[in-house]
Each structure stands twice: as C-alpha cells, then as structure tokens.
mmCIF file of C-alpha atoms and ligand atoms in Angstrom:
data_model
loop_
_atom_site.group_PDB
_atom_site.id
_atom_site.type_symbol
_atom_site.label_atom_id
_atom_site.label_comp_id
_atom_site.label_asym_id
_atom_site.label_seq_id
_atom_site.Cartn_x
_atom_site.Cartn_y
_atom_site.Cartn_z
ATOM 1 C CA MET K 861 20.728 -12.330 -8.829
ATOM 2 C CA LYS K 862 19.471 -15.320 -6.858
ATOM 3 C CA ILE K 863 15.839 -14.775 -5.933
ATOM 4 C CA ALA K 864 13.920 -17.061 -3.586
ATOM 5 C CA ILE K 865 10.221 -17.025 -4.436
ATOM 6 C CA LEU K 866 7.762 -17.859 -1.678
ATOM 7 C CA PRO K 867 4.229 -17.668 -3.134
ATOM 8 C CA GLY K 868 2.445 -18.515 0.133
ATOM 9 C CA ASP K 869 -1.329 -18.854 0.351
ATOM 10 C CA GLY K 870 -4.611 -17.531 -1.028
ATOM 11 C CA ILE K 871 -3.957 -15.085 -3.872
ATOM 12 C CA GLY K 872 -0.185 -15.398 -3.205
ATOM 13 C CA PRO K 873 0.532 -17.896 -6.013
ATOM 14 C CA GLU K 874 -1.567 -15.943 -8.547
ATOM 15 C CA ILE K 875 0.064 -12.573 -7.945
ATOM 16 C CA VAL K 876 3.583 -13.971 -7.635
ATOM 17 C CA GLU K 877 3.110 -15.714 -10.993
ATOM 18 C CA GLN K 878 2.666 -12.321 -12.671
ATOM 19 C CA ALA K 879 5.855 -11.020 -11.004
ATOM 20 C CA ARG K 880 7.640 -14.139 -12.202
ATOM 21 C CA ARG K 881 6.607 -13.309 -15.780
ATOM 22 C CA VAL K 882 8.179 -9.864 -15.362
ATOM 23 C CA LEU K 883 11.400 -11.564 -14.234
ATOM 24 C CA GLU K 884 11.240 -13.804 -17.303
ATOM 25 C CA VAL K 885 11.198 -10.759 -19.579
ATOM 26 C CA LEU K 886 14.230 -9.306 -17.786
ATOM 27 C CA ARG K 887 16.076 -12.609 -17.891
ATOM 28 C CA GLY K 888 15.328 -12.821 -21.612
ATOM 29 C CA GLU K 889 17.093 -9.482 -21.995
ATOM 30 C CA GLY K 890 20.218 -10.893 -20.379
ATOM 31 C CA LEU K 891 19.915 -10.109 -16.668
ATOM 32 C CA PRO K 892 21.523 -12.962 -14.670
ATOM 33 C CA ILE K 893 18.370 -13.873 -12.754
ATOM 34 C CA GLU K 894 17.961 -17.265 -11.052
ATOM 35 C CA THR K 895 14.776 -18.162 -9.220
ATOM 36 C CA GLU K 896 13.695 -21.025 -7.004
ATOM 37 C CA SER K 897 10.374 -21.429 -5.206
ATOM 38 C CA ALA K 898 9.503 -22.955 -1.850
ATOM 39 C CA PRO K 899 6.376 -23.288 0.290
ATOM 40 C CA MET K 900 5.764 -21.018 3.238
ATOM 41 C CA GLY K 901 2.882 -20.111 5.539
ATOM 42 C CA GLY K 902 -0.120 -22.399 5.220
ATOM 43 C CA ALA K 903 1.503 -23.991 2.171
ATOM 44 C CA GLY K 904 4.543 -24.739 4.345
ATOM 45 C CA TYR K 905 2.306 -26.318 6.931
ATOM 46 C CA ASP K 906 0.577 -28.427 4.271
ATOM 47 C CA ALA K 907 3.906 -29.554 2.804
ATOM 48 C CA ALA K 908 5.976 -30.067 5.936
ATOM 49 C CA ARG K 909 3.840 -29.302 9.008
ATOM 50 C CA ASP K 910 5.842 -26.101 9.490
ATOM 51 C CA PRO K 911 4.934 -22.530 8.356
ATOM 52 C CA LEU K 912 8.646 -21.973 7.632
ATOM 53 C CA PRO K 913 10.061 -25.371 6.665
ATOM 54 C CA PRO K 914 13.851 -25.683 7.159
ATOM 55 C CA ALA K 915 14.410 -26.099 3.398
ATOM 56 C CA THR K 916 12.491 -22.860 2.731
ATOM 57 C CA LEU K 917 14.545 -20.958 5.290
ATOM 58 C CA ARG K 918 17.759 -22.363 3.802
ATOM 59 C CA LEU K 919 16.711 -21.235 0.339
ATOM 60 C CA ALA K 920 15.919 -17.741 1.666
ATOM 61 C CA GLU K 921 19.244 -17.551 3.501
ATOM 62 C CA GLN K 922 21.208 -18.547 0.416
ATOM 63 C CA ALA K 923 19.355 -16.177 -1.925
ATOM 64 C CA ASP K 924 20.288 -12.531 -2.531
ATOM 65 C CA ALA K 925 16.654 -11.483 -2.176
ATOM 66 C CA VAL K 926 13.281 -12.997 -1.329
ATOM 67 C CA LEU K 927 9.949 -12.340 -3.029
ATOM 68 C CA LEU K 928 6.956 -13.262 -0.899
ATOM 69 C CA GLY K 929 3.290 -13.364 -1.937
ATOM 70 C CA ALA K 930 1.121 -13.486 1.162
ATOM 71 C CA VAL K 931 0.332 -16.012 3.857
ATOM 72 C CA GLY K 932 -2.727 -17.039 5.839
ATOM 73 C CA GLY K 933 -6.181 -18.457 5.398
ATOM 74 C CA PRO K 934 -9.210 -19.388 7.477
ATOM 75 C CA GLN K 935 -8.396 -23.103 7.308
ATOM 76 C CA TYR K 936 -5.229 -22.446 9.327
ATOM 77 C CA ASP K 937 -6.864 -20.337 12.051
ATOM 78 C CA VAL K 938 -7.563 -23.442 14.136
ATOM 79 C CA LEU K 939 -3.874 -24.396 14.375
ATOM 80 C CA PRO K 940 -1.863 -23.782 17.536
ATOM 81 C CA ARG K 941 -0.143 -20.398 17.429
ATOM 82 C CA GLU K 942 3.359 -21.684 16.594
ATOM 83 C CA LEU K 943 2.041 -23.479 13.490
ATOM 84 C CA ARG K 944 0.024 -20.569 12.095
ATOM 85 C CA PRO K 945 1.138 -19.048 8.771
ATOM 86 C CA GLU K 946 1.922 -15.634 10.331
ATOM 87 C CA GLN K 947 4.545 -17.264 12.581
ATOM 88 C CA GLY K 948 6.459 -18.178 9.428
ATOM 89 C CA LEU K 949 6.550 -14.498 8.548
ATOM 90 C CA LEU K 950 7.819 -13.414 11.966
ATOM 91 C CA ARG K 951 10.427 -16.168 11.964
ATOM 92 C CA ILE K 952 11.819 -15.398 8.521
ATOM 93 C CA ARG K 953 12.120 -11.685 9.371
ATOM 94 C CA ARG K 954 14.019 -12.559 12.542
ATOM 95 C CA ALA K 955 16.209 -15.232 10.901
ATOM 96 C CA LEU K 956 17.276 -12.847 8.142
ATOM 97 C CA SER K 957 17.821 -9.930 10.613
ATOM 98 C CA LEU K 958 15.507 -7.658 8.630
ATOM 99 C CA PHE K 959 15.482 -4.511 10.756
ATOM 100 C CA ALA K 960 14.343 -1.863 8.267
ATOM 101 C CA ASN K 961 10.876 -1.894 6.771
ATOM 102 C CA LEU K 962 10.378 0.427 3.811
ATOM 103 C CA ARG K 963 6.859 1.222 2.729
ATOM 104 C CA PRO K 964 6.278 3.703 -0.045
ATOM 105 C CA ALA K 965 2.871 5.330 -0.265
ATOM 106 C CA LEU K 966 2.556 6.470 -3.823
ATOM 107 C CA LEU K 967 -0.613 7.529 -5.517
ATOM 108 C CA TYR K 968 -0.669 7.414 -9.276
ATOM 109 C CA PRO K 969 -2.685 10.416 -10.513
ATOM 110 C CA GLU K 970 -4.886 8.017 -12.540
ATOM 111 C CA LEU K 971 -6.043 6.424 -9.271
ATOM 112 C CA ALA K 972 -6.609 9.581 -7.244
ATOM 113 C CA ALA K 973 -10.363 9.031 -7.249
ATOM 114 C CA ALA K 974 -9.892 5.663 -5.469
ATOM 115 C CA SER K 975 -8.567 7.368 -2.319
ATOM 116 C CA THR K 976 -10.968 8.294 0.465
ATOM 117 C CA LEU K 977 -9.255 11.694 0.668
ATOM 118 C CA LYS K 978 -9.888 14.619 -1.656
ATOM 119 C CA THR K 979 -8.074 14.338 -4.977
ATOM 120 C CA GLU K 980 -6.119 17.570 -4.503
ATOM 121 C CA VAL K 981 -4.809 16.337 -1.128
ATOM 122 C CA VAL K 982 -3.448 13.016 -2.423
ATOM 123 C CA SER K 983 -2.930 13.284 -6.169
ATOM 124 C CA GLY K 984 0.770 12.826 -6.887
ATOM 125 C CA LEU K 985 1.508 11.673 -3.336
ATOM 126 C CA ASP K 986 4.939 10.015 -3.052
ATOM 127 C CA LEU K 987 6.222 9.364 0.442
ATOM 128 C CA MET K 988 8.277 6.643 2.074
ATOM 129 C CA ILE K 989 7.818 5.399 5.625
ATOM 130 C CA ILE K 990 10.794 3.634 7.175
ATOM 131 C CA ARG K 991 9.873 1.619 10.224
ATOM 132 C CA GLU K 992 12.356 -0.029 12.578
ATOM 133 C CA LEU K 993 11.309 -3.656 12.731
ATOM 134 C CA THR K 994 13.237 -5.552 15.388
ATOM 135 C CA GLY K 995 13.213 -3.371 18.527
ATOM 136 C CA ASP K 996 10.946 -1.105 20.598
ATOM 137 C CA ILE K 997 8.078 -2.077 22.867
ATOM 138 C CA TYR K 998 7.319 -5.166 20.742
ATOM 139 C CA PHE K 999 10.516 -6.872 21.902
ATOM 140 C CA GLY K 1000 11.582 -4.968 25.065
ATOM 141 C CA GLN K 1001 12.042 -6.875 28.311
ATOM 142 C CA PRO K 1002 10.681 -7.191 30.918
ATOM 143 C CA ARG K 1003 7.117 -7.713 29.815
ATOM 144 C CA GLY K 1004 4.256 -9.745 31.090
ATOM 145 C CA ARG K 1005 1.463 -9.904 33.665
ATOM 146 C CA ARG K 1006 1.762 -9.416 37.397
ATOM 147 C CA LYS K 1007 -0.085 -8.377 40.528
ATOM 148 C CA SER K 1008 0.185 -4.738 41.470
ATOM 149 C CA ALA K 1009 0.956 -3.658 45.030
ATOM 150 C CA ALA K 1010 -2.783 -3.172 45.469
ATOM 151 C CA GLY K 1011 -3.391 -6.777 44.391
ATOM 152 C CA ASP K 1012 -4.772 -5.838 41.001
ATOM 153 C CA ASP K 1013 -3.868 -7.802 37.826
ATOM 154 C CA GLU K 1014 -1.779 -5.679 35.477
ATOM 155 C CA GLY K 1015 0.006 -6.045 32.160
ATOM 156 C CA PHE K 1016 3.248 -4.283 31.262
ATOM 157 C CA ASP K 1017 5.684 -3.882 28.343
ATOM 158 C CA THR K 1018 9.014 -2.113 28.021
ATOM 159 C CA MET K 1019 9.797 0.457 25.352
ATOM 160 C CA HIS K 1020 13.484 0.213 24.559
ATOM 161 C CA TYR K 1021 15.974 1.492 21.989
ATOM 162 C CA SER K 1022 19.759 1.566 22.122
ATOM 163 C CA VAL K 1023 21.842 4.259 20.397
ATOM 164 C CA ALA K 1024 23.197 1.632 17.982
ATOM 165 C CA GLU K 1025 19.693 0.521 16.994
ATOM 166 C CA VAL K 1026 18.585 4.107 16.365
ATOM 167 C CA GLN K 1027 21.716 4.936 14.385
ATOM 168 C CA ARG K 1028 21.246 1.890 12.176
ATOM 169 C CA ILE K 1029 17.679 2.769 11.162
ATOM 170 C CA ALA K 1030 18.381 6.508 10.997
ATOM 171 C CA ARG K 1031 21.151 5.850 8.469
ATOM 172 C CA VAL K 1032 18.663 3.951 6.299
ATOM 173 C CA GLY K 1033 16.444 7.032 6.578
ATOM 174 C CA PHE K 1034 19.190 9.483 5.569
ATOM 175 C CA GLU K 1035 20.427 7.260 2.730
ATOM 176 C CA THR K 1036 16.906 6.786 1.393
ATOM 177 C CA ALA K 1037 16.170 10.513 1.564
ATOM 178 C CA ARG K 1038 19.393 11.095 -0.343
ATOM 179 C CA ARG K 1039 18.061 8.977 -3.234
ATOM 180 C CA ARG K 1040 14.715 10.781 -3.205
ATOM 181 C CA GLY K 1041 13.720 14.326 -2.267
ATOM 182 C CA ARG K 1042 16.468 14.844 0.395
ATOM 183 C CA ARG K 1043 14.024 15.530 3.217
ATOM 184 C CA LEU K 1044 13.859 13.289 6.292
ATOM 185 C CA CYS K 1045 11.264 13.628 9.045
ATOM 186 C CA SER K 1046 12.016 11.664 12.223
ATOM 187 C CA VAL K 1047 8.872 10.835 14.202
ATOM 188 C CA ASP K 1048 8.930 10.266 17.963
ATOM 189 C CA LYS K 1049 7.214 11.224 21.214
ATOM 190 C CA ALA K 1050 10.128 13.095 22.783
ATOM 191 C CA ASN K 1051 7.814 15.351 24.793
ATOM 192 C CA VAL K 1052 6.822 12.347 26.940
ATOM 193 C CA LEU K 1053 9.080 9.301 26.472
ATOM 194 C CA ASP K 1054 12.725 8.896 27.518
ATOM 195 C CA THR K 1055 13.213 6.379 24.706
ATOM 196 C CA SER K 1056 12.137 9.076 22.261
ATOM 197 C CA ILE K 1057 14.480 11.692 23.773
ATOM 198 C CA LEU K 1058 17.382 9.329 23.131
ATOM 199 C CA TRP K 1059 15.970 8.628 19.637
ATOM 200 C CA ARG K 1060 15.818 12.330 18.787
ATOM 201 C CA GLU K 1061 19.301 13.087 20.149
ATOM 202 C CA THR K 1062 20.764 10.166 18.211
ATOM 203 C CA VAL K 1063 19.118 11.039 14.893
ATOM 204 C CA SER K 1064 20.115 14.710 15.303
ATOM 205 C CA ALA K 1065 23.743 13.748 16.013
ATOM 206 C CA LEU K 1066 23.941 11.957 12.645
ATOM 207 C CA ALA K 1067 22.593 14.895 10.653
ATOM 208 C CA GLY K 1068 26.070 16.427 10.296
ATOM 209 C CA GLU K 1069 27.135 13.430 8.202
ATOM 210 C CA TYR K 1070 24.308 14.105 5.739
ATOM 211 C CA PRO K 1071 24.476 17.859 5.081
ATOM 212 C CA ASP K 1072 22.562 17.355 1.824
ATOM 213 C CA VAL K 1073 19.496 16.015 3.671
ATOM 214 C CA ALA K 1074 17.133 18.376 5.509
ATOM 215 C CA LEU K 1075 16.213 16.748 8.833
ATOM 216 C CA SER K 1076 13.074 17.633 10.778
ATOM 217 C CA HIS K 1077 11.383 16.106 13.838
ATOM 218 C CA MET K 1078 7.707 15.606 14.533
ATOM 219 C CA TYR K 1079 5.714 14.165 17.430
ATOM 220 C CA VAL K 1080 3.802 11.068 16.444
ATOM 221 C CA ASP K 1081 0.376 12.485 17.284
ATOM 222 C CA ASN K 1082 1.025 15.446 15.000
ATOM 223 C CA ALA K 1083 2.420 13.120 12.293
ATOM 224 C CA ALA K 1084 -0.804 11.083 12.366
ATOM 225 C CA MET K 1085 -2.741 14.306 11.850
ATOM 226 C CA GLN K 1086 -0.440 15.741 9.157
ATOM 227 C CA LEU K 1087 -0.641 12.513 7.150
ATOM 228 C CA VAL K 1088 -4.312 13.103 6.458
ATOM 229 C CA ARG K 1089 -4.162 16.911 6.463
ATOM 230 C CA ASN K 1090 -1.290 17.431 4.021
ATOM 231 C CA PRO K 1091 0.552 14.178 3.246
ATOM 232 C CA LYS K 1092 2.464 15.686 0.332
ATOM 233 C CA GLN K 1093 4.615 17.688 2.803
ATOM 234 C CA PHE K 1094 6.570 14.454 3.527
ATOM 235 C CA ASP K 1095 9.387 12.859 1.567
ATOM 236 C CA VAL K 1096 10.855 10.202 3.922
ATOM 237 C CA ILE K 1097 9.609 9.460 7.448
ATOM 238 C CA VAL K 1098 11.757 7.382 9.803
ATOM 239 C CA THR K 1099 10.310 6.058 13.039
ATOM 240 C CA GLY K 1100 10.301 3.228 15.578
ATOM 241 C CA ASN K 1101 8.470 -0.060 15.438
ATOM 242 C CA LEU K 1102 5.278 0.895 17.294
ATOM 243 C CA PHE K 1103 4.736 4.318 15.710
ATOM 244 C CA GLY K 1104 5.733 2.959 12.296
ATOM 245 C CA ASP K 1105 3.239 0.125 12.536
ATOM 246 C CA ILE K 1106 0.393 2.574 12.949
ATOM 247 C CA LEU K 1107 1.572 5.364 10.628
ATOM 248 C CA SER K 1108 2.389 2.993 7.747
ATOM 249 C CA ASP K 1109 -1.108 1.525 7.837
ATOM 250 C CA GLU K 1110 -2.581 5.011 7.926
ATOM 251 C CA ALA K 1111 -0.424 6.059 4.959
ATOM 252 C CA SER K 1112 -1.430 2.983 2.977
ATOM 253 C CA MET K 1113 -5.028 4.159 2.966
ATOM 254 C CA LEU K 1114 -4.001 7.465 1.391
ATOM 255 C CA ALA K 1115 -2.995 5.558 -1.713
ATOM 256 C CA GLY K 1116 -6.394 4.119 -2.463
ATOM 257 C CA SER K 1117 -6.176 0.387 -2.971
ATOM 258 C CA ILE K 1118 -4.197 -1.975 -0.822
ATOM 259 C CA GLY K 1119 -3.491 -3.869 -4.056
ATOM 260 C CA MET K 1120 -1.024 -1.178 -5.175
ATOM 261 C CA LEU K 1121 1.411 -1.019 -2.258
ATOM 262 C CA PRO K 1122 4.749 -2.825 -2.123
ATOM 263 C CA SER K 1123 7.183 -3.135 0.773
ATOM 264 C CA ALA K 1124 10.768 -4.064 1.493
ATOM 265 C CA SER K 1125 12.366 -5.354 4.677
ATOM 266 C CA LEU K 1126 16.144 -4.996 4.627
ATOM 267 C CA ASP K 1127 19.108 -6.248 6.612
ATOM 268 C CA ALA K 1128 22.370 -4.381 7.188
ATOM 269 C CA ARG K 1129 23.769 -5.495 3.802
ATOM 270 C CA GLN K 1130 20.722 -4.536 1.718
ATOM 271 C CA LYS K 1131 19.537 -8.100 1.397
ATOM 272 C CA GLY K 1132 15.793 -7.915 1.485
ATOM 273 C CA LEU K 1133 12.446 -9.588 1.672
ATOM 274 C CA TYR K 1134 9.985 -7.959 -0.696
ATOM 275 C CA GLU K 1135 6.232 -8.370 -0.440
ATOM 276 C CA PRO K 1136 2.960 -6.584 -1.085
ATOM 277 C CA ILE K 1137 1.515 -5.091 2.106
ATOM 278 C CA HIS K 1138 -1.827 -6.826 1.655
ATOM 279 C CA GLY K 1139 -2.715 -10.288 2.915
ATOM 280 C CA SER K 1140 -3.757 -13.477 1.156
ATOM 281 C CA ALA K 1141 -7.309 -12.234 0.380
ATOM 282 C CA PRO K 1142 -9.015 -15.628 0.765
ATOM 283 C CA ASP K 1143 -12.298 -14.041 -0.349
ATOM 284 C CA ILE K 1144 -11.038 -13.692 -3.936
ATOM 285 C CA ALA K 1145 -8.351 -16.419 -4.047
ATOM 286 C CA GLY K 1146 -8.299 -18.642 -7.124
ATOM 287 C CA GLN K 1147 -10.725 -16.418 -9.035
ATOM 288 C CA ASP K 1148 -8.285 -14.422 -11.193
ATOM 289 C CA ARG K 1149 -9.471 -11.236 -9.489
ATOM 290 C CA ALA K 1150 -6.446 -10.150 -7.418
ATOM 291 C CA ASN K 1151 -4.406 -7.105 -8.326
ATOM 292 C CA PRO K 1152 -0.796 -8.224 -8.976
ATOM 293 C CA LEU K 1153 0.651 -4.700 -9.147
ATOM 294 C CA ALA K 1154 1.767 -4.450 -5.489
ATOM 295 C CA THR K 1155 3.795 -7.621 -6.014
ATOM 296 C CA ILE K 1156 5.254 -6.384 -9.300
ATOM 297 C CA LEU K 1157 6.131 -3.068 -7.614
ATOM 298 C CA SER K 1158 7.802 -5.062 -4.794
ATOM 299 C CA LEU K 1159 10.022 -6.535 -7.487
ATOM 300 C CA ALA K 1160 10.896 -3.010 -8.604
ATOM 301 C CA MET K 1161 11.965 -2.232 -5.021
ATOM 302 C CA MET K 1162 14.138 -5.370 -5.066
ATOM 303 C CA PHE K 1163 16.052 -4.088 -8.077
ATOM 304 C CA ARG K 1164 16.386 -0.639 -6.530
ATOM 305 C CA TYR K 1165 17.531 -1.649 -3.047
ATOM 306 C CA THR K 1166 19.139 -5.105 -3.176
ATOM 307 C CA PHE K 1167 20.528 -5.185 -6.697
ATOM 308 C CA GLY K 1168 21.335 -1.476 -6.974
ATOM 309 C CA ARG K 1169 19.641 -1.340 -10.386
ATOM 310 C CA ALA K 1170 17.540 1.815 -10.237
ATOM 311 C CA ASP K 1171 17.329 1.669 -14.048
ATOM 312 C CA VAL K 1172 15.478 -1.670 -13.948
ATOM 313 C CA ALA K 1173 13.283 -0.473 -11.058
ATOM 314 C CA ASP K 1174 12.380 2.641 -13.041
ATOM 315 C CA ARG K 1175 11.445 0.517 -16.033
ATOM 316 C CA ILE K 1176 9.150 -1.775 -14.020
ATOM 317 C CA GLU K 1177 7.503 1.199 -12.307
ATOM 318 C CA GLY K 1178 7.195 2.936 -15.666
ATOM 319 C CA ALA K 1179 5.456 -0.118 -17.112
ATOM 320 C CA VAL K 1180 2.955 -0.118 -14.226
ATOM 321 C CA ARG K 1181 2.331 3.573 -14.713
ATOM 322 C CA ARG K 1182 1.705 3.003 -18.417
ATOM 323 C CA VAL K 1183 -0.844 0.221 -17.919
ATOM 324 C CA LEU K 1184 -2.738 2.454 -15.499
ATOM 325 C CA ALA K 1185 -2.613 5.336 -17.959
ATOM 326 C CA GLN K 1186 -3.935 2.971 -20.638
ATOM 327 C CA GLY K 1187 -6.946 2.416 -18.376
ATOM 328 C CA HIS K 1188 -6.310 -1.168 -17.240
ATOM 329 C CA ARG K 1189 -7.955 -1.787 -13.856
ATOM 330 C CA THR K 1190 -8.408 -4.856 -11.680
ATOM 331 C CA GLY K 1191 -11.631 -5.007 -9.651
ATOM 332 C CA ASP K 1192 -10.159 -3.251 -6.611
ATOM 333 C CA LEU K 1193 -9.199 -0.223 -8.759
ATOM 334 C CA ALA K 1194 -12.171 0.020 -11.100
ATOM 335 C CA MET K 1195 -14.616 2.838 -10.414
ATOM 336 C CA PRO K 1196 -18.324 2.202 -10.963
ATOM 337 C CA GLY K 1197 -18.896 1.778 -14.690
ATOM 338 C CA GLU K 1198 -15.252 0.917 -15.445
ATOM 339 C CA ARG K 1199 -14.469 -2.525 -16.861
ATOM 340 C CA ALA K 1200 -12.298 -4.691 -14.627
ATOM 341 C CA ILE K 1201 -9.714 -7.138 -15.947
ATOM 342 C CA GLY K 1202 -8.285 -10.205 -14.211
ATOM 343 C CA THR K 1203 -4.955 -10.928 -12.537
ATOM 344 C CA ARG K 1204 -3.463 -12.616 -15.566
ATOM 345 C CA ALA K 1205 -4.663 -9.938 -18.013
ATOM 346 C CA MET K 1206 -3.059 -7.281 -15.806
ATOM 347 C CA GLY K 1207 0.151 -9.326 -15.904
ATOM 348 C CA ASP K 1208 -0.148 -9.474 -19.727
ATOM 349 C CA ALA K 1209 -0.492 -5.682 -19.855
ATOM 350 C CA VAL K 1210 2.592 -5.099 -17.669
ATOM 351 C CA VAL K 1211 4.667 -7.568 -19.680
ATOM 352 C CA ALA K 1212 3.606 -5.859 -22.922
ATOM 353 C CA ALA K 1213 4.405 -2.410 -21.495
ATOM 354 C CA LEU K 1214 7.802 -3.621 -20.307
ATOM 355 C CA ARG K 1215 8.649 -5.075 -23.700
ATOM 356 C CA GLY K 1216 7.508 -1.894 -25.390
ATOM 357 C CA GLY K 1217 9.517 0.502 -23.238
HETATM 358 P P1 NAD V 2718 -6.233 -8.917 3.141
HETATM 359 O O1 NAD V 2718 -5.222 -7.871 2.847
HETATM 360 O O2 NAD V 2718 -5.895 -10.295 2.692
HETATM 361 O O3 NAD V 2718 -7.641 -8.528 2.472
HETATM 362 C C1 NAD V 2718 -8.354 -7.355 2.825
HETATM 363 C C2 NAD V 2718 -9.298 -6.968 1.667
HETATM 364 O O4 NAD V 2718 -8.528 -6.465 0.588
HETATM 365 C C3 NAD V 2718 -10.064 -8.168 1.100
HETATM 366 O O5 NAD V 2718 -11.345 -7.744 0.724
HETATM 367 C C4 NAD V 2718 -9.277 -8.570 -0.122
HETATM 368 O O6 NAD V 2718 -10.061 -9.192 -1.123
HETATM 369 C C5 NAD V 2718 -8.713 -7.237 -0.576
HETATM 370 N N1 NAD V 2718 -7.411 -7.411 -1.219
HETATM 371 C C6 NAD V 2718 -6.226 -7.689 -0.626
HETATM 372 N N2 NAD V 2718 -5.264 -7.796 -1.533
HETATM 373 C C7 NAD V 2718 -5.823 -7.580 -2.732
HETATM 374 C C8 NAD V 2718 -5.320 -7.567 -4.069
HETATM 375 N N3 NAD V 2718 -4.032 -7.806 -4.363
HETATM 376 N N4 NAD V 2718 -6.186 -7.330 -5.071
HETATM 377 C C9 NAD V 2718 -7.477 -7.084 -4.823
HETATM 378 N N5 NAD V 2718 -8.016 -7.081 -3.590
HETATM 379 C C10 NAD V 2718 -7.191 -7.325 -2.545
HETATM 380 O O7 NAD V 2718 -6.480 -8.875 4.713
HETATM 381 P P2 NAD V 2718 -7.384 -9.843 5.622
HETATM 382 O O8 NAD V 2718 -8.622 -10.230 4.900
HETATM 383 O O9 NAD V 2718 -7.461 -9.161 6.915
HETATM 384 O O10 NAD V 2718 -6.498 -11.146 5.839
HETATM 385 C C11 NAD V 2718 -6.628 -12.329 5.066
HETATM 386 C C12 NAD V 2718 -5.512 -13.285 5.462
HETATM 387 O O11 NAD V 2718 -4.234 -12.692 5.124
HETATM 388 C C13 NAD V 2718 -5.441 -13.577 6.966
HETATM 389 O O12 NAD V 2718 -5.131 -14.939 7.125
HETATM 390 C C14 NAD V 2718 -4.321 -12.696 7.451
HETATM 391 O O13 NAD V 2718 -3.700 -13.220 8.591
HETATM 392 C C15 NAD V 2718 -3.387 -12.713 6.282
HETATM 393 N N6 NAD V 2718 -2.477 -11.557 6.181
HETATM 394 C C16 NAD V 2718 -1.233 -11.828 5.696
HETATM 395 C C17 NAD V 2718 -0.335 -10.793 5.499
HETATM 396 C C18 NAD V 2718 1.004 -11.120 4.912
HETATM 397 O O14 NAD V 2718 1.182 -12.202 4.358
HETATM 398 N N7 NAD V 2718 1.966 -10.222 4.958
HETATM 399 C C19 NAD V 2718 -0.699 -9.472 5.788
HETATM 400 C C20 NAD V 2718 -2.003 -9.218 6.250
HETATM 401 C C21 NAD V 2718 -2.883 -10.276 6.439
#
C-alpha cells in the first residue's frame, strides 16, 4: 500500500498530519503501508517554481493512491495562471486519468443541527454523487470567442460525450450502487440536449448487466430541487461533469460543515486521489483550528475503493462516528455554547477511538 502524501498549503499540512497518525496506527497493527510526502500547489511553487513539480508527479504516478490536503493561498493569487496552485490540481487529475469523482454527502445524526435544512429532512442522510471528471462542456471542442454573423462578439463551448465515456462512468455508478443501497439515479437534461439523450440511452442499455440495481433517471433541474426537498430519496447519483459540479456542491451543504466531506477521484483501475472537498482555509491556517475529519474520512475512502479493504474503511468511519458521539467538536462543528477542540486534539480523539475499537 504505497501512499503518496501531498499536504499542500494553508491548513493542508495540519489536517494531513492527523490522517498520517491514523495510518501510523494501522501500520502498527501490521498493514503494509508505505508513505512518502512531496510538495504541491503553492508549496510546490515555493520548492521548485512549479505547482506540480516533476518529482511530485513521479511519486504520485508510482504510488497506489494519493492523499492530498488542499492547495492555494492569497500569496499565490498574483502568479501567472499556469503557476497557480490550482493548476497543479488540474494537471495531476489529468496526468493520472482520474475520470470518476466520488463525493459522499453523509450527515451524522449528531451534526444534524449544523445543517441549514430542517433536521428531519437531513438527519441520517447518506448519498453518493458520482461526477464524470474529464469530459463534457469543460473539455469539448470547438470552444472560444468569435464574431457572429451580425458582427456581435460571442462566446461558445461544446457539450460532448461519447458512448464509451458514458459507459465508463455509468459502470462506476452501477458498481458503487451495488456496494450500497442498490439504487442508481442518472441525472441528465434529455428533454433538451442531444448529449443527454445519448447519455440516457447508454446508461439504460447497461442496466441489464446490473439486474440487482434499480436504475432511475431524473432531469437535472428536478434533481437540484429534490436534493433540498427530500435528499434521503437518493442512494447513488451519476451525472456528467457540468451537472455534477453544481449538484455536488449543493449536496455538500446538506451535510452541514465543509470540514466533514471527503472525496475520491478514480482512474479505470481504482487508483485514486483522495482529498477533502474544502480548500486550504488560509483564514485559520496554522492556528490548530481546522477540522481534520474530512481528510481522515478521505483515507477511509482510499481503503474502501483503492485497497478493497472495506473492513478498514468501516473502522476509520466508525472511529469518526464515535468521537462525534462523544461530543468532540472542532470550531466549525460546535454549536453556540459547545466547547471547541483543536485539530490535533481531534486527531488524538480519532486515534484513541481507533485503538479502542
Ligand atoms: P475554503 O474551503 O478553503 O474555506 C471556506 C471556509 O470554510 C473558510 O471560512 C474556512 O475557514 C472554512 N473551512 C474550510 N475547511 C475547513 C476545515 N477543514 N475546518 C474548519 N473550517 C474550514 O475555500 P476558500 O476560502 O474559497 O478558498 C481558500 C483557498 O483554497 C483558495 O486559494 C482556493 O483556491 C483554494 N481551494 C482549494 C481547493 C482544493 O485544494 N481542492 C478547493 C477549494 C478551494
């Protein structure tokens, strides 16, 4: 289990350190875990004038899985676009051919009050959004600016999906549903877009291979509405890059704090890059105030998806659940009047829970 660790910037090193301590516990129990760290993002720029230094990319390519903290910071905003931290992120996703982005939105009952939605709507929420990451209107050609026939300036992009691209992501959807509640909802805009008609036909054609999974289809505008009306109706949602970008951000708000949500980006062989969905939080960096749980839960996803060790994933998730049940809260989770603990103390609590269970 070779894991490349890329702490990144801002709170990245602090939160990744707590995940590293979880790995230490597991290694101590005999799991064959090897880790190596490298700079990326602003730290990559500082070290090698490159947000994804060649040595970092090599390490990521040679590893079985990558754990990333977060990248970015105001001091790098003045750099030319190709040197900005976020470019490192886009480049590593492309270099590793990570086409499937998995984002669970899970609300622990203990945190239901932290959501902006009513407790009964979100308590116990557990859904997974699978977003295609390398196609669609974000990459379709042609795109650009031109003069219209009337002499007006106009911008244009091309929405595009091939059958093979849809099949590849749809299979991730079916397989994931199979490991969860066996319900897959494919989201598109097939009432308007040709790309979506092809998407829907292609997903439907695969359904016969997964008779144990109940497939449904939903238009994206309705899906956006249903996510806030009754999000617990969903098990797994699979959708394209553009719709997934928007719906996954919407779903993340259902779960209360951004500090709780992990993500995985996978290639065709289940190699993955695992990271919390939040950014580098420069406003609280270096103050021992960041919530490390999204990063620790990203590690759980790594064991589930790349290493095929659902038992280890369950244990890590169980440890997180226990520390929340015990009442431990970082500042982002604490309700008025509740005592908040720091990043390291939260790491201590998870390590203790893991050792105890
Ligand atoms: P952000 O997610 O970093 O922060 C938004 C708010 O949430 C802040 O108030 C922050 O303090 C809080 N927050 C975030 N993570 C937290 C945690 N673990 N615990 C407690 N509070 C947390 O988003 P932003 O402020 O828009 O962006 C800051 C920087 O991060 C920018 O440079 C941006 O480009 C970058 N960014 C990186 C990624 C990534 O690495 N994947 C994603 C988003 C933003």
